[in-house]
Amino acid sequence: MKKTEKHNYNLILGIVLTAIVLIPAVIGIFYTPYDTESMNLALKMASPSFSHPMGCDNYGRDIFSRIMKGSSITFLIGVGTVFWGSLIGTLVGAFTAYYGGVVDEILMRVNDVIFSFPSLLLALVFVAILGPGTYQVLFALAIAFIPSYARVVRGEFLRQKSMDYVQLARLAGAKDLRIMFVHILPNIRKVLISSILIGFNNAVLAEAGLSFLGIGVSPPKASLGSMLSDAQTYLFSKPELALFPGLTIIIMVLGISLISKEVA
Amino acid sequence: MKRILRVENLSIEFHDHALAEKVVTDLNLDIFEGEIVGLVGESGSGKSLTAMAAAGLLSRHDIKKSGIIDFDGTDMLSAERAELRKVQGNKLSVIFQEPMTSLNPLKKIGWQVEESMKIHMPEMTASERKNRALEVLLQVELKEPERVYNSYPHQLSGGMRQRVMIAAAMAITPKLLIADEPTTALDVTVQMEIIELLKDIRKTYGTSILFISHDLSLVSILCDRVAVMKNGVIVESGNVREIFDFPKHEYTKKLIASIPVVEL
Ligand SMILES: Nc1ncnc2c1ncn2[C@@H]1O[C@H](COP(=O)(O)OP(=O)(O)OP(=O)(O)O)[C@@H](O)[C@H]1O
Ligand SMILES: [Mg+2]
């Protein structure tokens, strides 16, 4: 495969955009310049300044610090969601495709039913059951994401399973698990990686959506979605409150989707 | 001479449609130690299905099999997977028609040649396995076996890949090699080289070979005995010379008449 110059630019741009958000987010896990939750009325709605580059919010909290913390929480929810969603989805898809039969039929029909609801709606239902909070959102999104991974992996596995090299692996005496995960799995890596990246984006947007509705990450904790939600009230008087978290989401999602197009 | 494969009254029926379809009927076939037996017949006559059944690979829920297939003491029709695995890649190897799809595109040749050793001879060390792999790669007349060992399938030509398949099949010196149209995808000169190679293998290892083909001229060069198959039934079988010189069945006569006469 030969990549054209243009493709490489896309990839580089994607990596740069992702890094712009990711590096502060990773640092934000361990350190932020100011405390992100305690209020300081003296700095209420402070304008951007040298010590507070993005200004302060209605409780006098440093917006830049909250963006760092918020994007790290959003990032962790995204990573956790795709990790569990793709891990369980891959196992389900691999086993159902490989063994077929009644279990496959049943699981795939269940999958079809779940799949016919938008995953955000599903997550909403799960959060309604579990209550708001970071881990609840992660858990709800992971469950909501499993069917789409299972479906993608199952399709790819079915395609690979009928190929001669898989038959020959059987004929070499390889055990089923070895055939599934040593012989077949590496051959579907491209599809898997790109659906993991796209899934990450969807998780980020879903988290933002849930928190925006007030049923995701709960205050005073910052997440990009909850910051947007808080900013609604001041949309006209102080648009920066919405602008910065909004931009952060856009940059993160754009960067990842540029990367995902290039690896596929 | 010891009988290595005994097929008795083998019938194979497909039940994947409303109407059951019998594709092999009351088939009898014996292969003795060190013997090369040809199975010829037009496309769709059931040659591959017979071979797959003999290799213990026909275990789909929608296929009904009856009769006896006894390979060196193992009941290939109804043995458990675990028992079949001990035989497959150990006492029995298979090569397919398409050298392009028979190899895993993502694994190095060496890894693939070593697969049956890894599974059946865990006591071998990595360097012993490699030595054996290089030895068989040399035996199938691949020049620079070290380079081939470290190549990926896409770096080799079709003829080289088929040699690799034979090397992988012979790595653990099986008692029976089933070759399902191993030369059909290759051009004429390479075809003849592969035929010579199969002869050498029988001479070196005393391996029995079931050679499946629709090309009677190849069968006449390579095989000791031949069975002619049509619509799932063996219409005639016996010594290659006899069948060629005194064909009894109309279908055999037609097949022989259709061999293009090459003036040398
Ligand atoms: N899933 C299936 N359902 C019904 N019939 C099938 C199915 N798969 C294969 N068959 C039939 O089994 C018959 C034998 O197939 P097989 O592959 O053994 O033929 P073959 O002799 O190897 O032919 P070729 O020379 O083309 O490789 C064919 O007539 C085919 O139509
Ligand atoms: Mg065939």
mmCIF file with all atom_site columns, N, CA, C and O in Angstrom, chain A residues 98-101 163-165 167-176 178-179 182-184 186-187 189, chain B residues 55 57 59 61 81 85 88-89 92 94 96 98 101-107 111 115-116 118-120 165:
data_model
loop_
_atom_site.group_PDB
_atom_site.id
_atom_site.type_symbol
_atom_site.label_atom_id
_atom_site.label_alt_id
_atom_site.label_comp_id
_atom_site.label_asym_id
_atom_site.label_entity_id
_atom_site.label_seq_id
_atom_site.pdbx_PDB_ins_code
_atom_site.Cartn_x
_atom_site.Cartn_y
_atom_site.Cartn_z
_atom_site.occupancy
_atom_site.B_iso_or_equiv
_atom_site.pdbx_formal_charge
_atom_site.auth_seq_id
_atom_site.auth_comp_id
_atom_site.auth_asym_id
_atom_site.auth_atom_id
_atom_site.pdbx_PDB_model_num
ATOM 1   N N  . TYR A 1 98  ? -17.316 -18.117 15.402 1.00 0.00 ? 98  TYR A N  1
ATOM 2   C CA . TYR A 1 98  ? -16.517 -19.330 15.263 1.00 0.00 ? 98  TYR A CA 1
ATOM 3   C C  . TYR A 1 98  ? -17.356 -20.575 15.494 1.00 0.00 ? 98  TYR A C  1
ATOM 4   O O  . TYR A 1 98  ? -17.241 -21.550 14.761 1.00 0.00 ? 98  TYR A O  1
ATOM 5   N N  . TYR A 1 99  ? -18.214 -20.537 16.516 1.00 0.00 ? 99  TYR A N  1
ATOM 6   C CA . TYR A 1 99  ? -18.964 -21.747 16.823 1.00 0.00 ? 99  TYR A CA 1
ATOM 7   C C  . TYR A 1 99  ? -20.325 -21.813 16.145 1.00 0.00 ? 99  TYR A C  1
ATOM 8   O O  . TYR A 1 99  ? -20.865 -22.890 15.942 1.00 0.00 ? 99  TYR A O  1
ATOM 9   N N  . GLY A 1 100 ? -20.876 -20.645 15.798 1.00 0.00 ? 100 GLY A N  1
ATOM 10  C CA . GLY A 1 100 ? -22.176 -20.648 15.126 1.00 0.00 ? 100 GLY A CA 1
ATOM 11  C C  . GLY A 1 100 ? -23.234 -21.332 15.959 1.00 0.00 ? 100 GLY A C  1
ATOM 12  O O  . GLY A 1 100 ? -23.198 -21.308 17.191 1.00 0.00 ? 100 GLY A O  1
ATOM 13  N N  . GLY A 1 101 ? -24.202 -21.922 15.286 1.00 0.00 ? 101 GLY A N  1
ATOM 14  C CA . GLY A 1 101 ? -25.213 -22.707 15.989 1.00 0.00 ? 101 GLY A CA 1
ATOM 15  C C  . GLY A 1 101 ? -26.256 -21.874 16.724 1.00 0.00 ? 101 GLY A C  1
ATOM 16  O O  . GLY A 1 101 ? -26.444 -20.691 16.436 1.00 0.00 ? 101 GLY A O  1
ATOM 17  N N  . MET A 1 163 ? -11.725 -18.940 5.175  1.00 0.00 ? 163 MET A N  1
ATOM 18  C CA . MET A 1 163 ? -10.532 -18.911 4.323  1.00 0.00 ? 163 MET A CA 1
ATOM 19  C C  . MET A 1 163 ? -9.667  -20.150 4.560  1.00 0.00 ? 163 MET A C  1
ATOM 20  O O  . MET A 1 163 ? -9.653  -20.740 5.631  1.00 0.00 ? 163 MET A O  1
ATOM 21  N N  . ASP A 1 164 ? -8.927  -20.508 3.496  1.00 0.00 ? 164 ASP A N  1
ATOM 22  C CA . ASP A 1 164 ? -8.131  -21.733 3.549  1.00 0.00 ? 164 ASP A CA 1
ATOM 23  C C  . ASP A 1 164 ? -7.158  -21.767 4.720  1.00 0.00 ? 164 ASP A C  1
ATOM 24  O O  . ASP A 1 164 ? -6.953  -22.803 5.329  1.00 0.00 ? 164 ASP A O  1
ATOM 25  N N  . TYR A 1 165 ? -6.544  -20.612 5.036  1.00 0.00 ? 165 TYR A N  1
ATOM 26  C CA . TYR A 1 165 ? -5.517  -20.670 6.063  1.00 0.00 ? 165 TYR A CA 1
ATOM 27  C C  . TYR A 1 165 ? -6.088  -21.065 7.419  1.00 0.00 ? 165 TYR A C  1
ATOM 28  O O  . TYR A 1 165 ? -5.403  -21.682 8.234  1.00 0.00 ? 165 TYR A O  1
ATOM 29  N N  . GLN A 1 167 ? -8.781  -23.149 7.784  1.00 0.00 ? 167 GLN A N  1
ATOM 30  C CA . GLN A 1 167 ? -8.978  -24.600 7.655  1.00 0.00 ? 167 GLN A CA 1
ATOM 31  C C  . GLN A 1 167 ? -7.659  -25.325 7.894  1.00 0.00 ? 167 GLN A C  1
ATOM 32  O O  . GLN A 1 167 ? -7.618  -26.355 8.566  1.00 0.00 ? 167 GLN A O  1
ATOM 33  N N  . LEU A 1 168 ? -6.589  -24.765 7.324  1.00 0.00 ? 168 LEU A N  1
ATOM 34  C CA . LEU A 1 168 ? -5.297  -25.436 7.459  1.00 0.00 ? 168 LEU A CA 1
ATOM 35  C C  . LEU A 1 168 ? -4.775  -25.368 8.889  1.00 0.00 ? 168 LEU A C  1
ATOM 36  O O  . LEU A 1 168 ? -4.099  -26.280 9.342  1.00 0.00 ? 168 LEU A O  1
ATOM 37  N N  . ALA A 1 169 ? -5.100  -24.292 9.585  1.00 0.00 ? 169 ALA A N  1
ATOM 38  C CA . ALA A 1 169 ? -4.708  -24.219 10.997 1.00 0.00 ? 169 ALA A CA 1
ATOM 39  C C  . ALA A 1 169 ? -5.405  -25.320 11.781 1.00 0.00 ? 169 ALA A C  1
ATOM 40  O O  . ALA A 1 169 ? -4.816  -25.973 12.635 1.00 0.00 ? 169 ALA A O  1
ATOM 41  N N  . ARG A 1 170 ? -6.688  -25.537 11.461 1.00 0.00 ? 170 ARG A N  1
ATOM 42  C CA . ARG A 1 170 ? -7.398  -26.667 12.075 1.00 0.00 ? 170 ARG A CA 1
ATOM 43  C C  . ARG A 1 170 ? -6.712  -27.974 11.739 1.00 0.00 ? 170 ARG A C  1
ATOM 44  O O  . ARG A 1 170 ? -6.515  -28.834 12.596 1.00 0.00 ? 170 ARG A O  1
ATOM 45  N N  . LEU A 1 171 ? -6.354  -28.092 10.454 1.00 0.00 ? 171 LEU A N  1
ATOM 46  C CA . LEU A 1 171 ? -5.729  -29.344 10.005 1.00 0.00 ? 171 LEU A CA 1
ATOM 47  C C  . LEU A 1 171 ? -4.321  -29.522 10.547 1.00 0.00 ? 171 LEU A C  1
ATOM 48  O O  . LEU A 1 171 ? -3.763  -30.610 10.467 1.00 0.00 ? 171 LEU A O  1
ATOM 49  N N  . ALA A 1 172 ? -3.732  -28.450 11.066 1.00 0.00 ? 172 ALA A N  1
ATOM 50  C CA . ALA A 1 172 ? -2.428  -28.609 11.706 1.00 0.00 ? 172 ALA A CA 1
ATOM 51  C C  . ALA A 1 172 ? -2.622  -29.101 13.140 1.00 0.00 ? 172 ALA A C  1
ATOM 52  O O  . ALA A 1 172 ? -1.667  -29.420 13.823 1.00 0.00 ? 172 ALA A O  1
ATOM 53  N N  . GLY A 1 173 ? -3.882  -29.143 13.581 1.00 0.00 ? 173 GLY A N  1
ATOM 54  C CA . GLY A 1 173 ? -4.168  -29.628 14.925 1.00 0.00 ? 173 GLY A CA 1
ATOM 55  C C  . GLY A 1 173 ? -4.261  -28.513 15.959 1.00 0.00 ? 173 GLY A C  1
ATOM 56  O O  . GLY A 1 173 ? -4.237  -28.774 17.153 1.00 0.00 ? 173 GLY A O  1
ATOM 57  N N  . ALA A 1 174 ? -4.373  -27.253 15.506 1.00 0.00 ? 174 ALA A N  1
ATOM 58  C CA . ALA A 1 174 ? -4.439  -26.136 16.448 1.00 0.00 ? 174 ALA A CA 1
ATOM 59  C C  . ALA A 1 174 ? -5.766  -26.156 17.200 1.00 0.00 ? 174 ALA A C  1
ATOM 60  O O  . ALA A 1 174 ? -6.796  -26.541 16.658 1.00 0.00 ? 174 ALA A O  1
ATOM 61  N N  . LYS A 1 175 ? -5.726  -25.738 18.479 1.00 0.00 ? 175 LYS A N  1
ATOM 62  C CA . LYS A 1 175 ? -6.949  -25.667 19.268 1.00 0.00 ? 175 LYS A CA 1
ATOM 63  C C  . LYS A 1 175 ? -7.751  -24.431 18.863 1.00 0.00 ? 175 LYS A C  1
ATOM 64  O O  . LYS A 1 175 ? -7.210  -23.473 18.330 1.00 0.00 ? 175 LYS A O  1
ATOM 65  N N  . ASP A 1 176 ? -9.040  -24.473 19.184 1.00 0.00 ? 176 ASP A N  1
ATOM 66  C CA . ASP A 1 176 ? -9.936  -23.401 18.762 1.00 0.00 ? 176 ASP A CA 1
ATOM 67  C C  . ASP A 1 176 ? -9.474  -22.016 19.228 1.00 0.00 ? 176 ASP A C  1
ATOM 68  O O  . ASP A 1 176 ? -9.491  -21.057 18.460 1.00 0.00 ? 176 ASP A O  1
ATOM 69  N N  . ARG A 1 178 ? -6.542  -20.981 19.958 1.00 0.00 ? 178 ARG A N  1
ATOM 70  C CA . ARG A 1 178 ? -5.354  -20.577 19.204 1.00 0.00 ? 178 ARG A CA 1
ATOM 71  C C  . ARG A 1 178 ? -5.747  -20.105 17.805 1.00 0.00 ? 178 ARG A C  1
ATOM 72  O O  . ARG A 1 178 ? -5.242  -19.090 17.312 1.00 0.00 ? 178 ARG A O  1
ATOM 73  N N  . ILE A 1 179 ? -6.668  -20.822 17.177 1.00 0.00 ? 179 ILE A N  1
ATOM 74  C CA . ILE A 1 179 ? -7.099  -20.420 15.838 1.00 0.00 ? 179 ILE A CA 1
ATOM 75  C C  . ILE A 1 179 ? -7.758  -19.045 15.889 1.00 0.00 ? 179 ILE A C  1
ATOM 76  O O  . ILE A 1 179 ? -7.474  -18.160 15.084 1.00 0.00 ? 179 ILE A O  1
ATOM 77  N N  . VAL A 1 182 ? -4.816  -16.362 17.770 1.00 0.00 ? 182 VAL A N  1
ATOM 78  C CA . VAL A 1 182 ? -3.464  -16.253 17.217 1.00 0.00 ? 182 VAL A CA 1
ATOM 79  C C  . VAL A 1 182 ? -3.516  -16.183 15.695 1.00 0.00 ? 182 VAL A C  1
ATOM 80  O O  . VAL A 1 182 ? -2.806  -15.396 15.074 1.00 0.00 ? 182 VAL A O  1
ATOM 81  N N  . HIS A 1 183 ? -4.390  -17.000 15.095 1.00 0.00 ? 183 HIS A N  1
ATOM 82  C CA . HIS A 1 183 ? -4.430  -17.015 13.630 1.00 0.00 ? 183 HIS A CA 1
ATOM 83  C C  . HIS A 1 183 ? -5.350  -15.936 13.059 1.00 0.00 ? 183 HIS A C  1
ATOM 84  O O  . HIS A 1 183 ? -4.969  -15.215 12.154 1.00 0.00 ? 183 HIS A O  1
ATOM 85  N N  . ILE A 1 184 ? -6.574  -15.850 13.591 1.00 0.00 ? 184 ILE A N  1
ATOM 86  C CA . ILE A 1 184 ? -7.560  -14.965 12.949 1.00 0.00 ? 184 ILE A CA 1
ATOM 87  C C  . ILE A 1 184 ? -7.468  -13.520 13.431 1.00 0.00 ? 184 ILE A C  1
ATOM 88  O O  . ILE A 1 184 ? -7.420  -12.589 12.622 1.00 0.00 ? 184 ILE A O  1
ATOM 89  N N  . PRO A 1 186 ? -5.319  -11.269 14.478 1.00 0.00 ? 186 PRO A N  1
ATOM 90  C CA . PRO A 1 186 ? -4.436  -10.263 13.870 1.00 0.00 ? 186 PRO A CA 1
ATOM 91  C C  . PRO A 1 186 ? -4.916  -9.833  12.476 1.00 0.00 ? 186 PRO A C  1
ATOM 92  O O  . PRO A 1 186 ? -4.676  -8.705  12.067 1.00 0.00 ? 186 PRO A O  1
ATOM 93  N N  . ASN A 1 187 ? -5.628  -10.725 11.793 1.00 0.00 ? 187 ASN A N  1
ATOM 94  C CA . ASN A 1 187 ? -6.079  -10.390 10.446 1.00 0.00 ? 187 ASN A CA 1
ATOM 95  C C  . ASN A 1 187 ? -7.270  -9.437  10.412 1.00 0.00 ? 187 ASN A C  1
ATOM 96  O O  . ASN A 1 187 ? -7.639  -8.962  9.347  1.00 0.00 ? 187 ASN A O  1
ATOM 97  N N  . ARG A 1 189 ? -7.277  -6.779  12.527 1.00 0.00 ? 189 ARG A N  1
ATOM 98  C CA . ARG A 1 189 ? -6.833  -5.671  13.363 1.00 0.00 ? 189 ARG A CA 1
ATOM 99  C C  . ARG A 1 189 ? -7.208  -4.307  12.805 1.00 0.00 ? 189 ARG A C  1
ATOM 100 O O  . ARG A 1 189 ? -7.547  -3.401  13.553 1.00 0.00 ? 189 ARG A O  1
ATOM 101 N N  . ALA B 2 55  ? -10.018 -36.211 6.187  1.00 0.00 ? 55  ALA B N  1
ATOM 102 C CA . ALA B 2 55  ? -9.135  -35.435 7.051  1.00 0.00 ? 55  ALA B CA 1
ATOM 103 C C  . ALA B 2 55  ? -9.807  -35.067 8.365  1.00 0.00 ? 55  ALA B C  1
ATOM 104 O O  . ALA B 2 55  ? -9.204  -34.434 9.227  1.00 0.00 ? 55  ALA B O  1
ATOM 105 N N  . LEU B 2 57  ? -12.467 -33.053 8.744  1.00 0.00 ? 57  LEU B N  1
ATOM 106 C CA . LEU B 2 57  ? -12.773 -31.622 8.758  1.00 0.00 ? 57  LEU B CA 1
ATOM 107 C C  . LEU B 2 57  ? -14.247 -31.346 8.474  1.00 0.00 ? 57  LEU B C  1
ATOM 108 O O  . LEU B 2 57  ? -14.678 -30.202 8.453  1.00 0.00 ? 57  LEU B O  1
ATOM 109 N N  . SER B 2 59  ? -17.271 -31.375 9.951  1.00 0.00 ? 59  SER B N  1
ATOM 110 C CA . SER B 2 59  ? -18.050 -31.556 11.172 1.00 0.00 ? 59  SER B CA 1
ATOM 111 C C  . SER B 2 59  ? -19.131 -30.485 11.302 1.00 0.00 ? 59  SER B C  1
ATOM 112 O O  . SER B 2 59  ? -19.342 -29.929 12.347 1.00 0.00 ? 59  SER B O  1
ATOM 113 N N  . HIS B 2 61  ? -22.971 -29.049 11.357 1.00 0.00 ? 61  HIS B N  1
ATOM 114 C CA . HIS B 2 61  ? -24.223 -29.614 11.862 1.00 0.00 ? 61  HIS B CA 1
ATOM 115 C C  . HIS B 2 61  ? -25.153 -30.018 10.724 1.00 0.00 ? 61  HIS B C  1
ATOM 116 O O  . HIS B 2 61  ? -25.971 -30.911 10.870 1.00 0.00 ? 61  HIS B O  1
ATOM 117 N N  . ARG B 2 81  ? -13.246 -33.949 18.539 1.00 0.00 ? 81  ARG B N  1
ATOM 118 C CA . ARG B 2 81  ? -12.263 -32.978 18.052 1.00 0.00 ? 81  ARG B CA 1
ATOM 119 C C  . ARG B 2 81  ? -10.886 -33.209 18.683 1.00 0.00 ? 81  ARG B C  1
ATOM 120 O O  . ARG B 2 81  ? -9.856  -33.185 18.017 1.00 0.00 ? 81  ARG B O  1
ATOM 121 N N  . ARG B 2 85  ? -7.566  -33.869 16.591 1.00 0.00 ? 85  ARG B N  1
ATOM 122 C CA . ARG B 2 85  ? -6.427  -32.940 16.642 1.00 0.00 ? 85  ARG B CA 1
ATOM 123 C C  . ARG B 2 85  ? -5.099  -33.658 16.800 1.00 0.00 ? 85  ARG B C  1
ATOM 124 O O  . ARG B 2 85  ? -4.072  -33.193 16.321 1.00 0.00 ? 85  ARG B O  1
ATOM 125 N N  . GLN B 2 88  ? -4.440  -34.806 13.133 1.00 0.00 ? 88  GLN B N  1
ATOM 126 C CA . GLN B 2 88  ? -4.267  -33.742 12.141 1.00 0.00 ? 88  GLN B CA 1
ATOM 127 C C  . GLN B 2 88  ? -2.961  -32.992 12.375 1.00 0.00 ? 88  GLN B C  1
ATOM 128 O O  . GLN B 2 88  ? -2.675  -32.570 13.491 1.00 0.00 ? 88  GLN B O  1
ATOM 129 N N  . GLY B 2 89  ? -2.198  -32.816 11.310 1.00 0.00 ? 89  GLY B N  1
ATOM 130 C CA . GLY B 2 89  ? -0.935  -32.103 11.434 1.00 0.00 ? 89  GLY B CA 1
ATOM 131 C C  . GLY B 2 89  ? 0.148   -32.958 12.042 1.00 0.00 ? 89  GLY B C  1
ATOM 132 O O  . GLY B 2 89  ? 1.273   -32.497 12.251 1.00 0.00 ? 89  GLY B O  1
ATOM 133 N N  . LEU B 2 92  ? -1.281  -36.804 9.596  1.00 0.00 ? 92  LEU B N  1
ATOM 134 C CA . LEU B 2 92  ? -2.007  -36.483 8.370  1.00 0.00 ? 92  LEU B CA 1
ATOM 135 C C  . LEU B 2 92  ? -1.884  -34.997 8.062  1.00 0.00 ? 92  LEU B C  1
ATOM 136 O O  . LEU B 2 92  ? -2.058  -34.162 8.937  1.00 0.00 ? 92  LEU B O  1
ATOM 137 N N  . VAL B 2 94  ? -2.619  -31.819 4.906  1.00 0.00 ? 94  VAL B N  1
ATOM 138 C CA . VAL B 2 94  ? -3.414  -31.506 3.723  1.00 0.00 ? 94  VAL B CA 1
ATOM 139 C C  . VAL B 2 94  ? -2.812  -30.300 3.022  1.00 0.00 ? 94  VAL B C  1
ATOM 140 O O  . VAL B 2 94  ? -2.331  -29.378 3.671  1.00 0.00 ? 94  VAL B O  1
ATOM 141 N N  . PHE B 2 96  ? -3.939  -27.502 -0.138 1.00 0.00 ? 96  PHE B N  1
ATOM 142 C CA . PHE B 2 96  ? -5.073  -27.075 -0.945 1.00 0.00 ? 96  PHE B CA 1
ATOM 143 C C  . PHE B 2 96  ? -4.617  -26.554 -2.293 1.00 0.00 ? 96  PHE B C  1
ATOM 144 O O  . PHE B 2 96  ? -3.434  -26.356 -2.557 1.00 0.00 ? 96  PHE B O  1
ATOM 145 N N  . GLU B 2 98  ? -5.296  -23.475 -3.639 1.00 0.00 ? 98  GLU B N  1
ATOM 146 C CA . GLU B 2 98  ? -4.936  -22.065 -3.785 1.00 0.00 ? 98  GLU B CA 1
ATOM 147 C C  . GLU B 2 98  ? -3.779  -21.673 -2.866 1.00 0.00 ? 98  GLU B C  1
ATOM 148 O O  . GLU B 2 98  ? -3.995  -21.373 -1.694 1.00 0.00 ? 98  GLU B O  1
ATOM 149 N N  . THR B 2 101 ? -4.296  -18.266 -0.824 1.00 0.00 ? 101 THR B N  1
ATOM 150 C CA . THR B 2 101 ? -5.121  -18.096 0.378  1.00 0.00 ? 101 THR B CA 1
ATOM 151 C C  . THR B 2 101 ? -4.814  -19.128 1.451  1.00 0.00 ? 101 THR B C  1
ATOM 152 O O  . THR B 2 101 ? -5.382  -19.082 2.529  1.00 0.00 ? 101 THR B O  1
ATOM 153 N N  . SER B 2 102 ? -3.908  -20.061 1.132  1.00 0.00 ? 102 SER B N  1
ATOM 154 C CA . SER B 2 102 ? -3.622  -21.125 2.097  1.00 0.00 ? 102 SER B CA 1
ATOM 155 C C  . SER B 2 102 ? -2.696  -20.678 3.214  1.00 0.00 ? 102 SER B C  1
ATOM 156 O O  . SER B 2 102 ? -2.595  -21.334 4.242  1.00 0.00 ? 102 SER B O  1
ATOM 157 N N  . LEU B 2 103 ? -2.004  -19.565 2.985  1.00 0.00 ? 103 LEU B N  1
ATOM 158 C CA . LEU B 2 103 ? -1.088  -19.082 4.009  1.00 0.00 ? 103 LEU B CA 1
ATOM 159 C C  . LEU B 2 103 ? -1.698  -17.870 4.706  1.00 0.00 ? 103 LEU B C  1
ATOM 160 O O  . LEU B 2 103 ? -2.394  -17.070 4.081  1.00 0.00 ? 103 LEU B O  1
ATOM 161 N N  . ASN B 2 104 ? -1.418  -17.767 5.994  1.00 0.00 ? 104 ASN B N  1
ATOM 162 C CA . ASN B 2 104 ? -1.887  -16.599 6.747  1.00 0.00 ? 104 ASN B CA 1
ATOM 163 C C  . ASN B 2 104 ? -1.081  -15.378 6.309  1.00 0.00 ? 104 ASN B C  1
ATOM 164 O O  . ASN B 2 104 ? 0.137   -15.354 6.444  1.00 0.00 ? 104 ASN B O  1
ATOM 165 N N  . PRO B 2 105 ? -1.771  -14.351 5.767  1.00 0.00 ? 105 PRO B N  1
ATOM 166 C CA . PRO B 2 105 ? -1.040  -13.230 5.181  1.00 0.00 ? 105 PRO B CA 1
ATOM 167 C C  . PRO B 2 105 ? -0.161  -12.466 6.172  1.00 0.00 ? 105 PRO B C  1
ATOM 168 O O  . PRO B 2 105 ? 0.761   -11.780 5.765  1.00 0.00 ? 105 PRO B O  1
ATOM 169 N N  . LEU B 2 106 ? -0.450  -12.611 7.470  1.00 0.00 ? 106 LEU B N  1
ATOM 170 C CA . LEU B 2 106 ? 0.261   -11.782 8.449  1.00 0.00 ? 106 LEU B CA 1
ATOM 171 C C  . LEU B 2 106 ? 1.398   -12.482 9.163  1.00 0.00 ? 106 LEU B C  1
ATOM 172 O O  . LEU B 2 106 ? 2.077   -11.882 9.978  1.00 0.00 ? 106 LEU B O  1
ATOM 173 N N  . LYS B 2 107 ? 1.588   -13.780 8.879  1.00 0.00 ? 107 LYS B N  1
ATOM 174 C CA . LYS B 2 107 ? 2.619   -14.512 9.616  1.00 0.00 ? 107 LYS B CA 1
ATOM 175 C C  . LYS B 2 107 ? 3.768   -14.855 8.685  1.00 0.00 ? 107 LYS B C  1
ATOM 176 O O  . LYS B 2 107 ? 3.558   -15.177 7.510  1.00 0.00 ? 107 LYS B O  1
ATOM 177 N N  . TRP B 2 111 ? 7.194   -19.178 10.741 1.00 0.00 ? 111 TRP B N  1
ATOM 178 C CA . TRP B 2 111 ? 6.183   -19.377 11.789 1.00 0.00 ? 111 TRP B CA 1
ATOM 179 C C  . TRP B 2 111 ? 5.150   -20.400 11.334 1.00 0.00 ? 111 TRP B C  1
ATOM 180 O O  . TRP B 2 111 ? 4.732   -21.265 12.098 1.00 0.00 ? 111 TRP B O  1
ATOM 181 N N  . GLU B 2 115 ? 4.248   -24.405 12.646 1.00 0.00 ? 115 GLU B N  1
ATOM 182 C CA . GLU B 2 115 ? 3.011   -24.527 13.425 1.00 0.00 ? 115 GLU B CA 1
ATOM 183 C C  . GLU B 2 115 ? 2.744   -25.965 13.905 1.00 0.00 ? 115 GLU B C  1
ATOM 184 O O  . GLU B 2 115 ? 2.465   -26.189 15.074 1.00 0.00 ? 115 GLU B O  1
ATOM 185 N N  . SER B 2 116 ? 2.842   -26.938 13.011 1.00 0.00 ? 116 SER B N  1
ATOM 186 C CA . SER B 2 116 ? 2.503   -28.305 13.431 1.00 0.00 ? 116 SER B CA 1
ATOM 187 C C  . SER B 2 116 ? 3.516   -28.843 14.447 1.00 0.00 ? 116 SER B C  1
ATOM 188 O O  . SER B 2 116 ? 3.158   -29.614 15.335 1.00 0.00 ? 116 SER B O  1
ATOM 189 N N  . LYS B 2 118 ? 5.022   -26.928 16.684 1.00 0.00 ? 118 LYS B N  1
ATOM 190 C CA . LYS B 2 118 ? 4.678   -26.266 17.950 1.00 0.00 ? 118 LYS B CA 1
ATOM 191 C C  . LYS B 2 118 ? 3.542   -26.999 18.642 1.00 0.00 ? 118 LYS B C  1
ATOM 192 O O  . LYS B 2 118 ? 3.513   -27.128 19.857 1.00 0.00 ? 118 LYS B O  1
ATOM 193 N N  . ILE B 2 119 ? 2.583   -27.471 17.835 1.00 0.00 ? 119 ILE B N  1
ATOM 194 C CA . ILE B 2 119 ? 1.405   -28.095 18.424 1.00 0.00 ? 119 ILE B CA 1
ATOM 195 C C  . ILE B 2 119 ? 1.686   -29.529 18.856 1.00 0.00 ? 119 ILE B C  1
ATOM 196 O O  . ILE B 2 119 ? 1.290   -29.938 19.948 1.00 0.00 ? 119 ILE B O  1
ATOM 197 N N  . HIS B 2 120 ? 2.408   -30.265 18.027 1.00 0.00 ? 120 HIS B N  1
ATOM 198 C CA . HIS B 2 120 ? 2.529   -31.696 18.299 1.00 0.00 ? 120 HIS B CA 1
ATOM 199 C C  . HIS B 2 120 ? 3.832   -32.106 18.966 1.00 0.00 ? 120 HIS B C  1
ATOM 200 O O  . HIS B 2 120 ? 3.950   -33.214 19.476 1.00 0.00 ? 120 HIS B O  1
ATOM 201 N N  . MET B 2 165 ? 3.769   -24.693 1.266  1.00 0.00 ? 165 MET B N  1
ATOM 202 C CA . MET B 2 165 ? 2.675   -25.497 1.810  1.00 0.00 ? 165 MET B CA 1
ATOM 203 C C  . MET B 2 165 ? 3.101   -26.959 1.968  1.00 0.00 ? 165 MET B C  1
ATOM 204 O O  . MET B 2 165 ? 2.782   -27.608 2.955  1.00 0.00 ? 165 MET B O  1
#
